[in-house]
CSV table of C-alpha atoms and ligand atoms in Angstrom, one decimal:
chain,number,residue,atom,x,y,z
A,10,MET,CA,-0.5,-0.3,-0.1
A,11,LYS,CA,1.2,2.9,-1.4
A,12,PRO,CA,1.7,6.3,1.8
A,13,ILE,CA,-1.2,8.9,1.9
A,14,PRO,CA,1.1,11.2,0.2
A,15,SER,CA,0.8,9.2,-3.1
A,16,LEU,CA,-2.0,8.1,-2.9
A,17,LEU,CA,-3.5,11.2,-3.3
A,18,THR,CA,-1.1,13.1,-5.6
A,19,ASP,CA,-1.7,9.4,-8.3
A,20,TRP,CA,-5.1,11.3,-7.6
A,21,TYR,CA,-5.3,14.2,-8.4
A,22,ARG,CA,-2.5,13.5,-11.8
A,23,ALA,CA,-5.9,11.5,-13.3
A,24,ASN,CA,-8.3,12.9,-11.7
A,25,GLY,CA,-7.7,16.9,-11.1
A,26,ARG,CA,-9.3,19.6,-12.8
A,27,ASN,CA,-7.9,21.4,-15.4
A,28,LEU,CA,-7.9,26.1,-14.5
A,29,PRO,CA,-5.7,28.2,-15.1
A,30,TRP,CA,-4.3,29.3,-12.3
A,31,ARG,CA,-2.7,26.1,-11.4
A,32,GLU,CA,-0.9,26.3,-15.4
A,33,THR,CA,0.6,29.2,-14.2
A,34,SER,CA,3.4,29.9,-11.5
A,35,ASP,CA,2.8,34.1,-11.9
A,36,PRO,CA,1.8,34.9,-8.3
A,37,TYR,CA,-0.1,38.2,-8.9
A,38,LYS,CA,-2.2,35.5,-10.6
A,39,ILE,CA,-2.5,32.5,-8.4
A,40,TRP,CA,-3.2,35.4,-5.6
A,41,VAL,CA,-6.4,36.9,-7.5
A,42,SER,CA,-7.7,33.5,-8.5
A,43,GLU,CA,-7.2,31.9,-4.4
A,44,ILE,CA,-9.3,35.9,-3.2
A,45,ILE,CA,-12.0,35.4,-5.5
A,46,LEU,CA,-12.4,31.4,-4.5
A,47,GLN,CA,-12.1,32.7,-1.1
A,48,GLN,CA,-16.2,32.7,-1.0
A,49,THR,CA,-16.6,31.8,-3.9
A,50,GLN,CA,-17.5,28.3,-5.7
A,51,VAL,CA,-14.6,27.4,-9.0
A,52,ALA,CA,-18.3,27.3,-11.5
A,53,GLN,CA,-19.2,30.6,-10.6
A,54,GLY,CA,-15.4,31.6,-10.1
A,55,LEU,CA,-13.7,31.8,-13.5
A,56,PRO,CA,-15.4,34.1,-15.5
A,57,TYR,CA,-14.0,37.0,-12.4
A,58,TYR,CA,-10.5,35.7,-12.8
A,59,LEU,CA,-10.6,35.9,-16.6
A,60,ALA,CA,-11.6,38.5,-16.5
A,61,PHE,CA,-10.0,40.0,-13.7
A,62,VAL,CA,-6.6,39.4,-15.5
A,63,ARG,CA,-7.6,40.2,-19.3
A,64,THR,CA,-8.6,43.5,-17.3
A,65,TYR,CA,-5.6,44.0,-15.5
A,66,PRO,CA,-2.1,41.5,-16.8
A,67,THR,CA,-0.2,42.4,-13.8
A,68,VAL,CA,-0.8,43.9,-9.9
A,69,GLY,CA,0.3,46.9,-11.0
A,70,ASP,CA,-2.0,47.1,-13.3
A,71,LEU,CA,-4.6,46.9,-10.2
A,72,ALA,CA,-3.0,48.4,-8.8
A,73,ALA,CA,-3.1,52.0,-10.3
A,74,ALA,CA,-7.0,51.1,-11.2
A,75,PRO,CA,-9.8,53.8,-9.1
A,76,VAL,CA,-11.5,51.4,-6.7
A,77,GLU,CA,-14.6,52.0,-8.3
A,78,ASP,CA,-13.6,50.2,-11.6
A,79,VAL,CA,-12.3,46.9,-9.4
A,80,LEU,CA,-15.6,46.8,-7.1
A,81,LYS,CA,-18.3,47.4,-10.5
A,82,LEU,CA,-15.7,43.7,-12.2
A,83,TRP,CA,-16.6,42.1,-8.7
A,84,GLN,CA,-20.0,43.1,-8.7
A,85,GLY,CA,-22.0,39.4,-8.6
A,86,LEU,CA,-19.6,38.1,-6.0
A,87,GLY,CA,-20.5,39.3,-3.1
A,88,TYR,CA,-18.5,39.9,-0.1
A,89,TYR,CA,-17.3,42.9,-1.9
A,90,SER,CA,-14.2,43.7,1.8
A,91,ARG,CA,-13.2,41.3,-0.7
A,92,ALA,CA,-12.5,43.3,-3.5
A,93,ARG,CA,-11.2,46.5,-2.2
A,94,ASN,CA,-8.8,45.1,0.3
A,95,MET,CA,-7.2,43.1,-2.6
A,96,HIS,CA,-6.9,46.7,-5.2
A,97,ARG,CA,-5.9,47.1,-1.8
A,98,ALA,CA,-2.5,44.4,-1.6
A,99,ALA,CA,-2.4,45.4,-5.0
A,100,ARG,CA,-1.5,49.2,-4.3
A,101,THR,CA,0.9,47.3,-0.8
A,102,VAL,CA,2.3,44.9,-3.8
A,103,ALA,CA,2.6,47.8,-6.1
A,104,GLU,CA,4.9,50.2,-3.6
A,105,ARG,CA,6.1,47.9,-0.4
A,106,TRP,CA,7.5,45.2,-3.1
A,107,HIS,CA,7.4,47.3,-5.6
A,108,GLY,CA,5.6,45.2,-8.1
A,109,ARG,CA,7.1,41.9,-6.7
A,110,PHE,CA,4.9,39.5,-4.6
A,111,PRO,CA,7.4,37.9,-1.8
A,112,GLN,CA,7.9,34.3,-1.6
A,113,THR,CA,7.4,33.5,2.5
A,114,PRO,CA,4.2,33.2,4.2
A,115,GLU,CA,4.9,35.2,6.8
A,116,GLU,CA,5.7,38.3,4.1
A,117,LEU,CA,2.4,37.6,2.4
A,118,ARG,CA,0.6,38.0,5.4
A,119,THR,CA,1.7,41.3,5.8
A,120,ILE,CA,-0.7,41.8,3.1
A,121,PRO,CA,-3.8,43.2,3.1
A,122,GLY,CA,-6.3,40.8,2.8
A,123,ILE,CA,-3.6,37.5,2.9
A,124,GLY,CA,-4.3,35.4,5.8
A,125,PRO,CA,-2.8,32.5,6.4
A,126,TYR,CA,-4.9,30.2,3.7
A,127,THR,CA,-3.6,32.8,1.2
A,128,ALA,CA,-0.4,33.0,1.8
A,129,ALA,CA,0.1,29.4,2.1
A,130,ALA,CA,-1.4,28.9,-1.2
A,131,VAL,CA,0.8,31.6,-2.8
A,132,ALA,CA,4.2,30.7,-1.3
A,133,SER,CA,3.1,27.6,-1.8
A,134,PHE,CA,2.0,27.2,-5.8
A,135,ALA,CA,4.4,30.4,-7.3
A,136,PHE,CA,7.9,29.1,-5.2
A,137,LYS,CA,7.8,26.0,-3.6
A,138,VAL,CA,7.8,26.8,-0.4
A,139,PRO,CA,6.9,24.0,2.2
A,140,VAL,CA,3.7,24.5,4.1
A,141,PRO,CA,0.1,23.5,3.1
A,142,ALA,CA,-2.5,25.8,3.0
A,143,VAL,CA,-5.8,24.8,4.8
A,144,ASP,CA,-8.9,25.4,3.5
A,145,GLY,CA,-12.6,22.9,4.6
A,146,ASN,CA,-11.3,20.5,1.7
A,147,VAL,CA,-8.4,19.8,3.6
A,148,CYS,CA,-9.7,20.5,7.2
A,149,ARG,CA,-12.5,17.8,6.1
A,150,VAL,CA,-9.9,14.9,4.6
A,151,VAL,CA,-7.7,15.0,7.1
A,152,ALA,CA,-10.2,14.5,10.3
A,153,ARG,CA,-11.6,11.6,8.1
A,154,CYS,CA,-8.6,10.0,7.8
A,155,THR,CA,-6.9,10.3,11.0
A,156,GLY,CA,-10.5,10.2,12.0
A,157,LEU,CA,-10.0,13.3,14.1
A,158,THR,CA,-12.4,13.9,16.4
A,159,ASP,CA,-11.3,17.9,18.0
A,160,PRO,CA,-13.6,20.1,16.0
A,161,VAL,CA,-11.7,22.1,13.1
A,162,ASP,CA,-12.6,25.3,13.3
A,163,THR,CA,-11.1,25.3,16.6
A,164,ALA,CA,-7.3,27.0,16.8
A,165,ALA,CA,-6.4,23.4,18.6
A,166,GLY,CA,-8.2,22.1,15.7
A,167,ARG,CA,-7.1,23.6,12.9
A,168,LYS,CA,-3.4,23.5,14.9
A,169,MET,CA,-3.8,19.5,14.5
A,170,VAL,CA,-4.9,18.7,10.5
A,171,GLU,CA,-2.6,21.7,9.9
A,172,GLU,CA,0.4,19.7,11.8
A,173,THR,CA,-0.2,16.0,9.5
A,174,ALA,CA,-0.9,17.6,6.6
A,175,ARG,CA,3.3,19.6,7.1
A,176,GLY,CA,4.0,15.6,7.5
A,177,TRP,CA,1.8,15.1,4.3
A,178,MET,CA,3.6,16.9,2.1
A,179,ALA,CA,7.2,16.8,3.2
A,180,SER,CA,7.4,13.6,1.3
A,181,VAL,CA,6.4,14.8,-2.5
A,182,GLU,CA,6.2,18.7,-4.1
A,183,PRO,CA,4.8,21.2,-2.3
A,184,ASP,CA,2.3,22.4,-4.8
A,185,LEU,CA,1.0,19.6,-6.3
A,186,PHE,CA,0.4,17.7,-3.2
A,187,ASN,CA,-1.6,21.0,-2.0
A,188,GLN,CA,-3.7,21.1,-5.3
A,189,ALA,CA,-4.2,17.8,-5.0
A,190,ILE,CA,-5.8,17.2,-1.6
A,191,MET,CA,-7.9,20.5,-1.9
A,192,ASP,CA,-9.4,18.8,-5.4
A,193,PHE,CA,-9.7,15.1,-3.2
A,194,GLY,CA,-12.2,17.6,-1.1
A,195,ALA,CA,-13.2,19.2,-3.5
A,196,MET,CA,-14.7,16.5,-5.6
A,197,GLN,CA,-14.3,13.2,-3.9
A,198,CYS,CA,-14.5,13.0,0.1
A,199,VAL,CA,-17.4,15.9,-0.7
A,200,PRO,CA,-19.4,16.7,2.6
A,201,ALA,CA,-21.8,14.6,2.6
A,202,ALA,CA,-22.0,12.2,0.8
A,203,PRO,CA,-18.7,11.6,0.0
A,204,HIS,CA,-17.7,9.0,-3.1
A,205,CYS,CA,-15.4,5.8,-0.2
A,206,ASP,CA,-17.2,2.3,-2.5
A,207,VAL,CA,-14.7,4.1,-5.1
A,208,CYS,CA,-11.8,5.4,-2.6
A,209,VAL,CA,-7.8,5.3,-2.8
A,210,LEU,CA,-7.7,6.1,1.2
A,211,ARG,CA,-10.3,3.7,1.8
A,212,GLU,CA,-8.0,0.9,2.9
A,213,VAL,CA,-6.3,3.6,5.3
A,214,CYS,CA,-9.0,6.1,6.1
A,215,VAL,CA,-10.0,6.2,10.1
A,216,ALA,CA,-13.8,7.0,9.6
A,217,PHE,CA,-14.7,4.9,6.7
A,218,LYS,CA,-13.7,1.4,9.0
A,219,ALA,CA,-14.7,2.7,12.5
A,220,GLY,CA,-18.3,4.0,10.8
A,221,LEU,CA,-17.8,8.0,11.4
A,222,VAL,CA,-17.6,9.9,8.0
A,223,ALA,CA,-21.2,11.3,8.8
A,224,ASP,CA,-20.0,12.6,12.3
A,225,LEU,CA,-16.7,14.3,10.8
A,226,PRO,CA,-15.0,16.9,10.6
A,227,ALA,CA,-16.5,18.3,13.8
A,228,LYS,CA,-17.6,22.1,14.3
A,229,LYS,CA,-18.1,23.1,17.4
A,230,MET,CA,-22.0,25.1,17.3
A,231,ARG,CA,-22.4,27.7,14.8
A,232,PRO,CA,-23.8,31.3,15.0
A,233,LYS,CA,-27.5,31.5,14.3
A,234,VAL,CA,-28.1,33.5,12.2
A,235,ARG,CA,-29.2,36.7,12.2
A,236,ASP,CA,-32.6,38.0,10.6
A,237,ARG,CA,-33.0,41.4,8.3
A,238,TYR,CA,-35.5,44.0,6.8
A,239,PHE,CA,-34.9,45.5,4.0
A,240,SER,CA,-37.5,47.9,2.5
A,241,TYR,CA,-36.1,49.5,-0.8
A,242,ILE,CA,-37.6,52.4,-2.5
A,243,VAL,CA,-37.3,52.9,-6.4
A,244,VAL,CA,-38.2,56.1,-6.3
A,245,ARG,CA,-38.3,58.0,-9.7
A,246,CYS,CA,-38.7,60.9,-10.5
A,247,GLY,CA,-38.9,61.5,-14.6
A,248,GLY,CA,-36.4,59.5,-15.6
A,249,THR,CA,-33.8,60.2,-13.0
A,250,TYR,CA,-33.6,57.2,-10.2
A,251,TYR,CA,-32.5,57.6,-6.2
A,252,LEU,CA,-29.5,56.5,-5.7
A,253,GLN,CA,-27.0,56.1,-2.6
A,254,GLN,CA,-23.9,54.3,-0.7
A,255,ARG,CA,-23.4,52.2,1.3
A,256,THR,CA,-21.2,53.3,4.5
A,257,GLY,CA,-19.8,51.7,8.2
A,258,LYS,CA,-18.9,48.0,8.9
A,259,ASP,CA,-22.7,47.0,8.3
A,260,ILE,CA,-22.6,44.1,4.9
A,261,TRP,CA,-21.7,46.4,1.4
A,262,CYS,CA,-19.4,49.0,2.1
A,263,GLY,CA,-18.9,51.5,-0.3
A,264,LEU,CA,-21.4,50.1,-2.7
A,265,PHE,CA,-25.4,52.0,-4.4
A,266,GLU,CA,-28.1,50.8,-3.3
A,267,PHE,CA,-32.0,52.4,-3.7
A,268,PRO,CA,-33.7,54.7,-0.3
A,269,LEU,CA,-33.7,52.1,2.4
A,270,ILE,CA,-36.0,51.3,5.1
A,271,GLU,CA,-34.8,49.0,7.7
A,272,THR,CA,-36.9,47.5,9.4
A,273,ASP,CA,-36.8,45.3,13.1
A,274,VAL,CA,-39.9,43.3,12.4
A,275,GLU,CA,-41.2,42.7,8.4
A,276,THR,CA,-43.3,46.1,7.3
A,277,ALA,CA,-45.8,45.6,4.5
A,278,TRP,CA,-45.4,47.7,2.1
A,279,ASP,CA,-48.5,50.0,2.3
A,280,ARG,CA,-46.8,50.7,6.2
A,281,LEU,CA,-43.5,52.5,4.4
A,282,PRO,CA,-45.3,55.8,4.1
A,283,ALA,CA,-45.9,56.0,8.2
A,284,THR,CA,-41.9,56.0,8.9
A,285,GLU,CA,-40.0,58.5,9.8
A,286,ALA,CA,-37.6,58.3,6.1
A,287,TRP,CA,-40.4,58.2,3.9
A,288,GLN,CA,-41.9,61.5,6.0
A,289,ARG,CA,-38.7,63.1,5.3
A,290,TRP,CA,-38.1,61.8,1.7
A,291,PHE,CA,-41.7,62.8,0.2
A,292,ARG,CA,-41.7,66.4,2.7
A,293,GLY,CA,-44.0,67.9,0.7
A,294,THR,CA,-44.8,65.4,-2.3
A,295,VAL,CA,-47.8,63.7,-3.4
A,296,PRO,CA,-45.5,60.3,-3.7
A,297,THR,CA,-47.3,57.3,-6.0
A,298,VAL,CA,-46.9,54.0,-4.9
A,299,SER,CA,-46.8,50.2,-7.7
A,300,SER,CA,-49.0,48.4,-5.6
A,301,GLU,CA,-46.4,45.6,-6.9
A,302,VAL,CA,-43.8,44.7,-4.9
A,303,TYR,CA,-40.6,42.8,-6.0
A,304,ALA,CA,-39.8,40.8,-3.2
A,305,CYS,CA,-36.5,38.0,-2.3
A,306,VAL,CA,-35.3,36.9,0.3
A,307,HIS,CA,-31.3,37.1,0.1
A,308,GLN,CA,-29.2,34.8,2.6
A,309,LEU,CA,-25.8,35.8,3.4
A,310,THR,CA,-23.5,33.2,5.9
A,311,HIS,CA,-24.7,35.1,8.9
A,312,GLN,CA,-27.6,37.0,8.3
A,313,ARG,CA,-30.8,36.3,6.8
A,314,LEU,CA,-32.2,39.6,4.6
A,315,HIS,CA,-35.4,39.5,4.0
A,316,VAL,CA,-35.1,42.3,1.0
A,317,GLN,CA,-38.9,44.4,-0.7
A,318,PHE,CA,-38.3,46.5,-3.9
A,319,VAL,CA,-41.0,49.4,-3.4
A,320,ARG,CA,-41.7,51.1,-6.4
A,321,VAL,CA,-42.5,55.5,-6.4
A,322,THR,CA,-43.3,57.3,-9.1
A,323,VAL,CA,-43.4,62.2,-7.6
A,324,GLY,CA,-44.4,64.8,-10.1
A,325,THR,CA,-41.1,67.1,-7.9
A,326,ALA,CA,-37.7,66.1,-6.9
A,327,PRO,CA,-37.2,64.4,-3.4
A,328,CYS,CA,-35.6,65.6,-0.2
A,329,GLY,CA,-33.8,63.0,0.1
A,330,ASP,CA,-31.5,63.1,2.1
A,331,ALA,CA,-27.4,63.9,2.2
A,332,GLY,CA,-25.9,61.4,-0.1
A,333,TRP,CA,-28.4,60.9,-2.7
A,334,LEU,CA,-27.3,60.2,-6.3
A,335,ALA,CA,-29.4,62.0,-9.0
A,336,VAL,CA,-28.3,58.9,-11.4
A,337,ARG,CA,-30.6,58.4,-15.0
A,338,ARG,CA,-32.6,54.7,-16.1
A,339,GLU,CA,-29.5,54.0,-18.4
A,340,ASP,CA,-26.9,54.5,-16.2
A,341,LEU,CA,-28.5,52.4,-13.1
A,342,GLY,CA,-26.2,50.1,-14.5
A,343,SER,CA,-22.1,51.6,-13.6
A,344,TYR,CA,-23.2,51.3,-10.3
A,345,ALA,CA,-21.3,48.5,-8.3
A,346,VAL,CA,-24.0,47.2,-6.3
A,347,PRO,CA,-25.2,44.2,-4.3
A,348,ARG,CA,-25.6,41.1,-5.9
A,349,VAL,CA,-29.3,41.6,-5.0
A,350,ILE,CA,-30.3,44.7,-6.9
A,351,ASP,CA,-28.4,43.8,-9.2
A,352,ARG,CA,-30.6,41.0,-10.1
A,353,TYR,CA,-33.7,43.3,-9.4
A,354,LEU,CA,-32.1,45.8,-12.5
A,355,GLN,CA,-32.1,42.9,-13.7
A,356,THR,CA,-36.0,41.5,-13.9
A,357,GLY,CA,-38.0,43.4,-11.7
A,358,ILE,CA,-36.8,47.0,-12.5
A,359,ALA,CA,-37.5,45.8,-16.5
A,360,ALA,CA,-41.3,45.1,-15.7
A,361,ASP,CA,-41.3,48.5,-14.7
A,362,SER,CA,-44.3,50.4,-17.5
A,363,PHE,CA,-42.6,54.2,-16.7
B,1292,LIG,S1,-12.8,6.5,2.6
B,1292,LIG,FE1,-15.1,8.0,2.3
B,1292,LIG,S2,-14.8,9.3,4.2
B,1292,LIG,FE2,-11.9,8.6,3.5
B,1292,LIG,S3,-10.8,10.0,2.8
B,1292,LIG,FE3,-12.4,8.7,1.3
B,1292,LIG,S4,-13.5,9.2,0.4
B,1292,LIG,FE4,-13.4,10.2,2.1
């Protein structure tokens, strides 16, 4: 029986995914792919990766771009702080490192938005540094193969996974090993119903032999998901709509949205005129409110957004708030907006017969 690292790399050579960022040792392109794939499936992230490296072929090109353009290219991927950090990181590499990525995980981690996983991925894929890149896939494979019952989302459990992976990778090429175990976790040892019946590790897999596959990896309790209630007011005055830019530490910072009324509980659209924000915005005007409301639930990792879009027509410009931007309908698509608003622009507003 071959050792686990060889079984994994043999499996990878026969089954691994052909992905464009695996055919390069350019740390910039590898880094772009890793940032995009942090909370995104490969199939969804691939076109974004291609668009990014086509639009910004070098880290200097990305650093020189306005952040609004970067956010626009990122639109639809979610977790927009990744795009802002990516832009900030590009400027750091361009200025502090003269456009060349450093090679060690420790130096890479001094760059904004690069944590232990991304630093390890870039160092091993681009520079063949023998450091394990531990993500959820790697945790799952290691926990099941070794029968690790410590929760992998604790510092102690993570450390055990990392030490095991480091030991495994000592006998093979670091970039090959990291790619192999990641793909193995993503394609073979998947979270639900892993393919144990055709698995090259089943002879050595502790979880398989002990009937613990469904129980591993162990995780500590997840935080509760928070419900939020967003009513977007799609105000139209002639050919003009209104947007505002999100600020502060909340979700979607820097993105644009329609004027928002957030309430503690679900609020019917015909109750919104009683809110303080509505009264302030439409003081002195007589808005016509459409009874057609576009509503959806938008799921984020720790938040569930109950979103409704309420269409309002006014004959004279509303008072609004200080940050409101008057935008012509044909220009709405040029602003970086959260995905839920982009979907509305594609569908809900298409039904707008103004
Ligand atoms: S036998 Fe099953 S649980 Fe064990 S490594 Fe293979 S796919 Fe994963």
